[in-house]
Tab-separated table of C-alpha atoms in Angstrom:
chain	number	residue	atom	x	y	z
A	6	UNK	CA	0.000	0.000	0.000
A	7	UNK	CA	0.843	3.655	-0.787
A	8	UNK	CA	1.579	5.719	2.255
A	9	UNK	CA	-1.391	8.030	1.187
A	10	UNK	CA	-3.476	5.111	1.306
A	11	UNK	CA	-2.157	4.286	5.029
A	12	UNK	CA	-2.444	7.782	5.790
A	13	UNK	CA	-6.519	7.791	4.688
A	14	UNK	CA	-6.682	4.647	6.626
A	15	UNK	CA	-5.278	5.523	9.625
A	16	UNK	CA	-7.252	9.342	9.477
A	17	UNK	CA	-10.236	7.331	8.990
A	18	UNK	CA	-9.797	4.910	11.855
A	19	UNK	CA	-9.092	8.231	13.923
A	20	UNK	CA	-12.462	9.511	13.329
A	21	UNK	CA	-14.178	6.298	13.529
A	22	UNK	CA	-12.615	5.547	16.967
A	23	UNK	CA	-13.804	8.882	18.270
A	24	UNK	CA	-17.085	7.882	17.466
A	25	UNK	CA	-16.818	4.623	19.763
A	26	UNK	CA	-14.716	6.736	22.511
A	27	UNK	CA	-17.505	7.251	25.280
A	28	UNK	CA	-16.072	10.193	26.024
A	29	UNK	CA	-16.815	11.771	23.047
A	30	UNK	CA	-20.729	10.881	23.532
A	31	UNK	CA	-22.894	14.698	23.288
A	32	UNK	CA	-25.004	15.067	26.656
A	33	UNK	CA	-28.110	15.779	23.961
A	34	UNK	CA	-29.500	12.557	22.558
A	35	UNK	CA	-28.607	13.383	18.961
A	36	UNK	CA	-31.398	10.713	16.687
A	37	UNK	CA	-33.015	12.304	14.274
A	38	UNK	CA	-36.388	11.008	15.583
A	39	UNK	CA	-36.137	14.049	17.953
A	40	UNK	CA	-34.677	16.450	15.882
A	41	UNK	CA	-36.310	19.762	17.014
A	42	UNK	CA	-37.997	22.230	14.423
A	43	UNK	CA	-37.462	25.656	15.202
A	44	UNK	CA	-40.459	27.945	15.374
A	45	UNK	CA	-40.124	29.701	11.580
A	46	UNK	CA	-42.832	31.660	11.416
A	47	UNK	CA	-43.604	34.810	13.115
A	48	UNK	CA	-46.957	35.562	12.973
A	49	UNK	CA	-50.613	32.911	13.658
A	50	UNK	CA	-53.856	34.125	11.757
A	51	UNK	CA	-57.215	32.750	10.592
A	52	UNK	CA	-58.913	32.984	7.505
A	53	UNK	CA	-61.981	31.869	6.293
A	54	UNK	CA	-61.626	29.712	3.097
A	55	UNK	CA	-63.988	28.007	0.863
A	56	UNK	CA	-67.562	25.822	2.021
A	57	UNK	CA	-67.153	28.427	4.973
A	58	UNK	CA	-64.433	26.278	6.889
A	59	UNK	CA	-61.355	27.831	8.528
A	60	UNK	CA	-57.367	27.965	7.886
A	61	UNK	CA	-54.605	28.513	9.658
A	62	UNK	CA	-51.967	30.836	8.447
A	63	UNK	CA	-48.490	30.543	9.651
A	64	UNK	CA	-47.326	34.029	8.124
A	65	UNK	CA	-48.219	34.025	4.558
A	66	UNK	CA	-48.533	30.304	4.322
A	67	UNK	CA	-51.354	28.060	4.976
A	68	UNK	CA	-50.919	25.444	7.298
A	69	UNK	CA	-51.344	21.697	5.822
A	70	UNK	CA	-51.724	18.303	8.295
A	71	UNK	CA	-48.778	15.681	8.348
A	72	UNK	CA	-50.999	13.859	5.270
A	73	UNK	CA	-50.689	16.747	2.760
A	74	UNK	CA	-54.217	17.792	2.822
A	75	UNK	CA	-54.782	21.240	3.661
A	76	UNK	CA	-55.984	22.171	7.497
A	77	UNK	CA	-59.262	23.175	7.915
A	78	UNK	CA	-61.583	23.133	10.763
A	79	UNK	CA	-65.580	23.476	10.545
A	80	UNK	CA	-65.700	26.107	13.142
A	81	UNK	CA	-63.767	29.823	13.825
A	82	UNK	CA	-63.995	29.138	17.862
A	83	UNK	CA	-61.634	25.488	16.981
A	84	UNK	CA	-59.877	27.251	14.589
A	85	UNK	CA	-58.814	30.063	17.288
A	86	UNK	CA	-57.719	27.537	19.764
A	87	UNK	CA	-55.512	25.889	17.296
A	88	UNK	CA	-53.917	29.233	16.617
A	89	UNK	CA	-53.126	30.118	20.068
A	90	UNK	CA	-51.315	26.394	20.368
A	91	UNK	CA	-49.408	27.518	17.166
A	92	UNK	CA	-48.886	30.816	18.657
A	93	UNK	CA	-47.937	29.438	22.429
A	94	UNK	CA	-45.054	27.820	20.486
A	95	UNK	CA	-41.673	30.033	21.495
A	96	UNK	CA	-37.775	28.807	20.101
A	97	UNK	CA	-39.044	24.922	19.709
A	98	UNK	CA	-41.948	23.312	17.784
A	99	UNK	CA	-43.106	21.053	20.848
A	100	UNK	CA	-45.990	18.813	18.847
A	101	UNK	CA	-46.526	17.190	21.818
A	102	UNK	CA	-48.133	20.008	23.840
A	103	UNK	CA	-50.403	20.792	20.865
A	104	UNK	CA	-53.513	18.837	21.608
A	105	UNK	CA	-56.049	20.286	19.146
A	106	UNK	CA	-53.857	20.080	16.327
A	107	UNK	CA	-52.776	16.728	16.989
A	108	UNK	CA	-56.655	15.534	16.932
A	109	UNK	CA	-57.914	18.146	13.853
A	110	UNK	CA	-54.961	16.400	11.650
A	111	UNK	CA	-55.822	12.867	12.882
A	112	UNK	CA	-59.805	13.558	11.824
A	113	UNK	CA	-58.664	15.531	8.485
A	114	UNK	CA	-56.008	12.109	7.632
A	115	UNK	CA	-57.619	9.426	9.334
A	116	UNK	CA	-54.266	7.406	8.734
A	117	UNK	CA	-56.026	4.511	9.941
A	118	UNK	CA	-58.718	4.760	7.597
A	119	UNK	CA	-61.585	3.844	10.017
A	120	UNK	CA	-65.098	4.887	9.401
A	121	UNK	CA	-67.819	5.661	12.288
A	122	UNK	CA	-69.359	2.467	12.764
A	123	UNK	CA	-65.915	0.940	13.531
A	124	UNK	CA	-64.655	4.154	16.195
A	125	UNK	CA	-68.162	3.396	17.682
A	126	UNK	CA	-67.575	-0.466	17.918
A	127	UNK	CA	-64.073	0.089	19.445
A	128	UNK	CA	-65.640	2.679	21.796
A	129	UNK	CA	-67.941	-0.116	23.209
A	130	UNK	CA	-65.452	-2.795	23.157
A	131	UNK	CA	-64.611	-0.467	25.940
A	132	UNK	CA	-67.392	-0.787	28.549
A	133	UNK	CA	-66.658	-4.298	28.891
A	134	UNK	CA	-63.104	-3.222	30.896
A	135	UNK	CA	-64.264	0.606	32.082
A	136	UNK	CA	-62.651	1.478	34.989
A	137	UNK	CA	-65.695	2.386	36.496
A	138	UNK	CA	-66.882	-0.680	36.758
A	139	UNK	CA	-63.682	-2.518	37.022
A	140	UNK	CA	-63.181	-2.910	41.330
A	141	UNK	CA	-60.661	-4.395	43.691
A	142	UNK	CA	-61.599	-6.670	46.720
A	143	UNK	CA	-58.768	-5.266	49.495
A	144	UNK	CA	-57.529	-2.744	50.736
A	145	UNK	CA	-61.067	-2.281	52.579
A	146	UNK	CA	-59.818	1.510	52.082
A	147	UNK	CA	-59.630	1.566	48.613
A	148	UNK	CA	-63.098	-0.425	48.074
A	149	UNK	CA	-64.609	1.845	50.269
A	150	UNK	CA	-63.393	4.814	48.121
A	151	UNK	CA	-64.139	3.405	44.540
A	152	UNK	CA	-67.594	2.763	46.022
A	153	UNK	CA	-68.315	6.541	47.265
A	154	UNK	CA	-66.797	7.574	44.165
A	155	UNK	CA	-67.489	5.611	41.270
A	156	UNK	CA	-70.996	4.481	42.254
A	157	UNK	CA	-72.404	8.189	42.115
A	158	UNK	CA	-71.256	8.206	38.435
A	159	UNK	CA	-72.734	4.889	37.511
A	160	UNK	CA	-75.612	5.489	38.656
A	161	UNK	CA	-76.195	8.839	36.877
A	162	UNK	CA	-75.423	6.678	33.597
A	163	UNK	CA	-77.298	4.602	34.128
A	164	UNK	CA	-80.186	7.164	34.927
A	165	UNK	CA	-79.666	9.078	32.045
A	166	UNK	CA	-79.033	6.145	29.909
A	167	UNK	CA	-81.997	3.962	31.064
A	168	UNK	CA	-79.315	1.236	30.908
A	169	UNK	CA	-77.769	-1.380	33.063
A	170	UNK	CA	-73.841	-1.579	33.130
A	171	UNK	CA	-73.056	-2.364	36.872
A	172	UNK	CA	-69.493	-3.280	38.268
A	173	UNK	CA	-68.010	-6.401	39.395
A	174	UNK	CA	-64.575	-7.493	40.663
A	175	UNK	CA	-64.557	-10.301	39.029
A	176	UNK	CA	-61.222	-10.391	36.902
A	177	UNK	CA	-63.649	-10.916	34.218
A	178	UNK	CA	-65.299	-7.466	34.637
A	179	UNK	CA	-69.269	-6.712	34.584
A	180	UNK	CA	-71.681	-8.666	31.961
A	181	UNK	CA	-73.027	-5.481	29.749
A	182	UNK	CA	-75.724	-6.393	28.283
A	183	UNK	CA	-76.774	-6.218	24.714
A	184	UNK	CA	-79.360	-4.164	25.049
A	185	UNK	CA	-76.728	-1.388	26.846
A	186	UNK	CA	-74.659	-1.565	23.812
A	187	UNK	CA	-77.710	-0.879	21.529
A	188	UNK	CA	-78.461	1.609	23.532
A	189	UNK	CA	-75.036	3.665	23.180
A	190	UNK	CA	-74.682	2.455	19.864
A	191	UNK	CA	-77.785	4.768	19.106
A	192	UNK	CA	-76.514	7.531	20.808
A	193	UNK	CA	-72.989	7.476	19.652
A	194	UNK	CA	-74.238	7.332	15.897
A	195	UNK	CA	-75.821	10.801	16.482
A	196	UNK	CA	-72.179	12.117	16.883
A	197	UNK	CA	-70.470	13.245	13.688
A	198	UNK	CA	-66.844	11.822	12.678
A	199	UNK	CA	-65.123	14.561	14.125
A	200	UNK	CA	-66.832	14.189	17.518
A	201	UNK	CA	-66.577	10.400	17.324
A	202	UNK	CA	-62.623	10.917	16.726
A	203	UNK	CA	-62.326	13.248	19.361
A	204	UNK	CA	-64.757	10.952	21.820
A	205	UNK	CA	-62.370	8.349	21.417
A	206	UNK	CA	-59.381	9.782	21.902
A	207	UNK	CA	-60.660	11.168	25.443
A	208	UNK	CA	-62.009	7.060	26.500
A	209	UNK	CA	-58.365	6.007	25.574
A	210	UNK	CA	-57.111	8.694	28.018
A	211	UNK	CA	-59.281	8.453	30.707
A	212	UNK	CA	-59.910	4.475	30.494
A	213	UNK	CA	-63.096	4.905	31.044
A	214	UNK	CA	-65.864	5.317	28.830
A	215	UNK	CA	-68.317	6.100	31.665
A	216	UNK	CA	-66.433	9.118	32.703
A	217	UNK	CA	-66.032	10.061	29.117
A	218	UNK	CA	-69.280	10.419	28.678
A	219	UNK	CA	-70.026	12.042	31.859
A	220	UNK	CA	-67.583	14.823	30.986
A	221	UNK	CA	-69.043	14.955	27.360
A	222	UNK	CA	-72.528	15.541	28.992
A	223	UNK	CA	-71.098	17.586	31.083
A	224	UNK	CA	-71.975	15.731	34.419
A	225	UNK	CA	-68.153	16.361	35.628
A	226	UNK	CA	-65.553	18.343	34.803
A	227	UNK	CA	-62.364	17.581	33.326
A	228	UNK	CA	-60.425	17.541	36.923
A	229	UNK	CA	-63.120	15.350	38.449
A	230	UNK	CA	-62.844	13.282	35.466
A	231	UNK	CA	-59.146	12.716	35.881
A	232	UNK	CA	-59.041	12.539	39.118
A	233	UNK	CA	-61.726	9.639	39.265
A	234	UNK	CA	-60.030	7.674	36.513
A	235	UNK	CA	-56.994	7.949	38.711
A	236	UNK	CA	-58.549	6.928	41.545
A	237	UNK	CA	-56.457	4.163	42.896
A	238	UNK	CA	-53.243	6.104	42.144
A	239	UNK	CA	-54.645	8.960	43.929
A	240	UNK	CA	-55.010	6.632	47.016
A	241	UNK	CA	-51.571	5.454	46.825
A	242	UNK	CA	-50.040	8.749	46.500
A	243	UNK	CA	-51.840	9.696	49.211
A	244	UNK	CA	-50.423	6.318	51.421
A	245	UNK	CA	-47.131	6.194	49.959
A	246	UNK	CA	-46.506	10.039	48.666
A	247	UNK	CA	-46.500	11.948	45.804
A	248	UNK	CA	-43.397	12.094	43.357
A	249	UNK	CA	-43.300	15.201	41.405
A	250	UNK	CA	-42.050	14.092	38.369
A	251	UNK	CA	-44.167	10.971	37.700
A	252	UNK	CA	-47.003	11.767	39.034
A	253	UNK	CA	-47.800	15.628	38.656
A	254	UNK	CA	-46.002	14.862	35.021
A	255	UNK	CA	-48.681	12.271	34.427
A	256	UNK	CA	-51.474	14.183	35.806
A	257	UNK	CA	-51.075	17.489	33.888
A	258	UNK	CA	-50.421	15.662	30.866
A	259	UNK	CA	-53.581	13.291	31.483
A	260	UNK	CA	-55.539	16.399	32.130
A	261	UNK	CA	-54.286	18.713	28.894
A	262	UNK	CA	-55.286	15.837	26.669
A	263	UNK	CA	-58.437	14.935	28.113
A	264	UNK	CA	-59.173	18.712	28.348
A	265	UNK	CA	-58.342	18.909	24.632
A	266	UNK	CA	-60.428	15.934	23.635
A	267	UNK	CA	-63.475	17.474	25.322
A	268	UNK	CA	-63.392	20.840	23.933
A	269	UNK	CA	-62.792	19.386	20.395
A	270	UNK	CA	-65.686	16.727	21.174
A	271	UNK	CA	-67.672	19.849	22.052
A	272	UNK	CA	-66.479	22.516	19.231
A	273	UNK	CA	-67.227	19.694	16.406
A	274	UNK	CA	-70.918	19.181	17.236
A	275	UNK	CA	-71.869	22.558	17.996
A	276	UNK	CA	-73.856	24.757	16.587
A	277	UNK	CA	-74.393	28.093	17.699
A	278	UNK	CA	-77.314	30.165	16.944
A	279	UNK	CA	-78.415	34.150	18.163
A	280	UNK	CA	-81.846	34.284	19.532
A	281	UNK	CA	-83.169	37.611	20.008
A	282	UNK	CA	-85.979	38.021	22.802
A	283	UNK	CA	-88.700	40.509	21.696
A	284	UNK	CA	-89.134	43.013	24.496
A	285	UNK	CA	-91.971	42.420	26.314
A	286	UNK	CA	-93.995	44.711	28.039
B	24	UNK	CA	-72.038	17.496	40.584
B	25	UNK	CA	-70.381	20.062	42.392
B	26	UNK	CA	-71.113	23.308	41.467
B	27	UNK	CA	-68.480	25.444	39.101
B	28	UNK	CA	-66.991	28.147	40.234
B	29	UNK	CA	-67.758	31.681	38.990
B	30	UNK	CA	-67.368	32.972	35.100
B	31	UNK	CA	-65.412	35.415	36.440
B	32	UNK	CA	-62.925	33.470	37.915
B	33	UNK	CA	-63.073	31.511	34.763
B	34	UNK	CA	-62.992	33.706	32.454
B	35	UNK	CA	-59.282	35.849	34.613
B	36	UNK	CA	-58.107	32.624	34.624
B	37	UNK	CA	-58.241	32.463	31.044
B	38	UNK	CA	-56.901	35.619	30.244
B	39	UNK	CA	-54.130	34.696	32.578
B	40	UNK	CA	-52.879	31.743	30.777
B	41	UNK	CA	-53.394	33.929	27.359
B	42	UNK	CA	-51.358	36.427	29.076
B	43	UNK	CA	-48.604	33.921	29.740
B	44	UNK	CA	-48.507	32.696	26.471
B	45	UNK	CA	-48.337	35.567	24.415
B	46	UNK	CA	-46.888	38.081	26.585
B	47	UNK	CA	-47.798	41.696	26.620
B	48	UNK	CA	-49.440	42.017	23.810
B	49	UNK	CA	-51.985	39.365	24.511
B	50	UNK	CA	-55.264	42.290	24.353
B	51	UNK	CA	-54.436	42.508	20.379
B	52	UNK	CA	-54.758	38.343	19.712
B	53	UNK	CA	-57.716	36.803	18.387
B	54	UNK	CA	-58.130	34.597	21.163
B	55	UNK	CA	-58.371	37.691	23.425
B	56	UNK	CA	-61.407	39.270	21.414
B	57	UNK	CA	-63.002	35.880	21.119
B	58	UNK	CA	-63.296	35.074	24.773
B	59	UNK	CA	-63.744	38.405	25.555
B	60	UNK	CA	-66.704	38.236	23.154
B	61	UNK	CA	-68.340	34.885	24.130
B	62	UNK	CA	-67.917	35.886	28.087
B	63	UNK	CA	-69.888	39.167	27.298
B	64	UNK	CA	-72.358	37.840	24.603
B	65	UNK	CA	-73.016	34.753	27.304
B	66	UNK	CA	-73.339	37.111	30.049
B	67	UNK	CA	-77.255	37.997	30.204
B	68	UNK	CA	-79.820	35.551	30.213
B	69	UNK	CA	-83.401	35.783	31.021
B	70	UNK	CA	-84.107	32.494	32.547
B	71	UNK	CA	-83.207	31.063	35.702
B	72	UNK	CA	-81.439	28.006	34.388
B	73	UNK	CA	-80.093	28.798	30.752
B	74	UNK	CA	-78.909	25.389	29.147
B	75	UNK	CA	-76.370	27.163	27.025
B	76	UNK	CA	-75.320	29.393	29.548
B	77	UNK	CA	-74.100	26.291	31.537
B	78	UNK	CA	-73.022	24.353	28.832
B	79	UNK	CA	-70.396	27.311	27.746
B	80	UNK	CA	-69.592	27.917	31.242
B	81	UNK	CA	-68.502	23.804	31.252
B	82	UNK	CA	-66.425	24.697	28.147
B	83	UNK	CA	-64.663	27.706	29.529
B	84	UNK	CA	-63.921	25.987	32.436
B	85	UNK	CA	-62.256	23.471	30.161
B	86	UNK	CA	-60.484	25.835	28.060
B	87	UNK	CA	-58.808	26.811	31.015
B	88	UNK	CA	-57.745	23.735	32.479
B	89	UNK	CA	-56.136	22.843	28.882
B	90	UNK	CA	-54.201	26.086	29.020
B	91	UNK	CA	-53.342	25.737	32.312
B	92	UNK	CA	-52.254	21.724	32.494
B	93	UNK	CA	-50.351	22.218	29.032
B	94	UNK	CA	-48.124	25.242	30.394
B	95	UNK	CA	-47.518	23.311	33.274
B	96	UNK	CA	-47.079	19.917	31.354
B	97	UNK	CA	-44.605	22.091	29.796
B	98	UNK	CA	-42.614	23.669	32.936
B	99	UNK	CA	-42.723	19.939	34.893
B	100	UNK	CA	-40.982	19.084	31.612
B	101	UNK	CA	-38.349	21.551	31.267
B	102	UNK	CA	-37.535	21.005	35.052
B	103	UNK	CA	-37.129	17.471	35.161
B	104	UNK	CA	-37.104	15.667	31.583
B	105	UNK	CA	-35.422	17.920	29.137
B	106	UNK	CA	-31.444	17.173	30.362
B	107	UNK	CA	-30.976	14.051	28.324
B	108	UNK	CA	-28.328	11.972	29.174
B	109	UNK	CA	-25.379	13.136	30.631
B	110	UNK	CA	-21.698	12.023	29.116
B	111	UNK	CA	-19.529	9.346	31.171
B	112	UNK	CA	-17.049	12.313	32.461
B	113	UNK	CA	-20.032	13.994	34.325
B	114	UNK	CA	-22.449	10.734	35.517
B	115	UNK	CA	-19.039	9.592	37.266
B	116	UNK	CA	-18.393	13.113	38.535
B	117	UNK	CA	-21.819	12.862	40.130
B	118	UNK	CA	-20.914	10.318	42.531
B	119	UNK	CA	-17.043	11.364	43.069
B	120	UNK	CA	-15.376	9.519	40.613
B	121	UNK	CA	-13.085	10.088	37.498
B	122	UNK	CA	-12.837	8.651	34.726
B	123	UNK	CA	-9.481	6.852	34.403
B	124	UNK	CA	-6.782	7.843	31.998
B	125	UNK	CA	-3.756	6.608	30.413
B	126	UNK	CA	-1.087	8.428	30.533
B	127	UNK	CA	-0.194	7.300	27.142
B	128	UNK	CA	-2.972	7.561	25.462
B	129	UNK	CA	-5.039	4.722	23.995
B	130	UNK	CA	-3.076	2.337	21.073
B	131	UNK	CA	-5.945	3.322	18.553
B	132	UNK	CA	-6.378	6.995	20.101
B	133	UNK	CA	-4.879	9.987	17.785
């Protein structure tokens, strides 16, 4: 061999042993799976395209989902929360904090190309392991507490329902009957796909759809909602202590995605109209 | 259930987070004006118990706990996950140790 050619060789084992050399290892993790975007755009605005539906604007340029389509919401009240998350953005593009975007481009792509009657099916498929209805045998404490707790909401389902779901602690979980199902089968057809998307996302967070539906209705809000689906962890923080960065991390992030489910649950289906009373005299 | 607390409280809380995000200028976003404008449109009702009046008050209390739980989501973050790993020299240093060296230098080292 040349001496150039030893020279290359011996230059390119230099590098390549630097690469193995712990020492040399960045304190950032440095895969491109988390390779940051930086916030290019200065300014957030709405706009009101065609068939009345809303765009983003990211400066001059019109937002588009991860698919390719273009991003536009049915209503300007959605459309202005996505715009603040675009907006709350600073240095970073943190996707993971942005909620409403993250369920307006999963209902505009559908990447798993499911239609209503199979989100409602999977919804159901559900009940059958709700937390809700899902119960322990010992401690006596924590029995105690998923019965003052979890009973109340059950039994307001089942109210407003006019169904039978029950709980059991069976590790086979409570018999639903079919005639339940039918029941919230009817109901959950009324929902358009947007709502359905949104409704699912929030049962897959909480675990539950019972308290999904009782913050959809509006029975509880979305702390009481999270806190009841974390019921047992709540009691054993409260025996064992809390740990900031598990379990505040987990709650806050539990409760900004359920929070975001609801509100985009909410903002799909509504429909807002301006009655004027006549003055009466 | 339990009864929510006041609009007002709601609707501060709101313009706090809005505040936080955006900074100074927060009055001049569109997210300002549209709160702003549902809060007073929603404000006077005629009947004792106004369906829609409670049903936006259940959404504004929402919209605030997604603002709030997302900026502090964010800040639990920051403070405790966003480090990485640290290199070998400074995880040893961490519990008194060095890393060892050789004089020498490695056989394959430059």
């Amino acid at each position: 061999m040349t001496t150039t050619m030893l020279r290359r060789l011996s230059r390119l084992h230099g590098r390549l042993g630097s690469v193995f050399s712990p020492v040399h290892m960045c304190a950032r993790s440095q895969s491109s799976a988390t390779a940051e975007r930086k916030r290019f755009y200065q300014d957030v605005s709405i706009s009101q395209g065609e068939g009345g539906l809303y765009e983003i604007n990211l400066d001059r340029r019109k937002l588009k989902t991860p698919g390719g389509k273009l991003f536009t919401v049915p209503n300007e009240a959605l459309a202005i929360a996505v715009a603040t998350e675009w907006d709350a953005q600073r240095d970073t593009l943190k996707f993971y904090t942005m909620h409403l975007s993250t369920l307006c481009n999963t209902a505009l792509d559908n990447p798993t190309q499911r239609d209503k009657d199979q989100m409602i099916t999977a919804a159901l498929k559900f009940l059958e392991t709700d937390t809700v209805c899902y119960r322990v045998d010992e401690p006596n404490a924590l029995v105690e507490l998923q019965k003052n707790e979890w009973d109340p909401v059950l039994h307001w389902m089942e109210k407003r329902y006019d169904v039978k779901i029950g709980s059991s602690s069976s590790i086979l979980g409570p018999e639903i009957p079919k005639a339940t199902k039918d029941t919230f089968r009817q109901h959950l057809t009324s929902y358009n796909f947007w709502s359905l998307t949104g409704l699912e996302y929030v049962i897959t967070q909480l675990k539950s759809v019972v308290l999904s539906m009782g913050m959809i209705d509006r029975h509880l809000t979305v702390e009481q909602a999270v806190l009841l689906s974390r019921l047992e962890e709540e009691y054993q923080i409260g025996f064992w202590g809390n740990v900031e960065w598990a379990h505040d991390y987990d709650m806050y992030e539990l409760r900004a995605r359920t929070a975001a489910g609801a509100l985009f649950v909410h903002l799909a289906s509504e429909s807002s109209t301006v009655k004027r009373k006549l003055m009466q005299d | 259930m339990a009864a929510l607390s006041s609009p007002l409280r709601v609707c501060r809380g709101i313009l706090k987070e809005l505040r936080a995000i955006q900074g100074p200028t927060y009055k001049r976003s569109q997210a300002y004006n549209y709160i702003m404008e549902q809060f007073r449109k929603n404000k006077v009702t005629g009947e004792r118990y106004c369906r829609a009046q409670q049903e936006l008050n259940h959404d504004s209390h929402t919209y605030l706990c997604l603002l709030a739980s997302t900026r502090t989501h964010m800040a639990l973050h920051e403070l405790y996950h966003s480090k990485g790993e640290a290199s070998t020299k400074s995880a040893a240093a961490m519990v008194g140790l060095r890393l060892p060296t050789q004089p020498g230098g490695k056989g394959w080292e430059k």
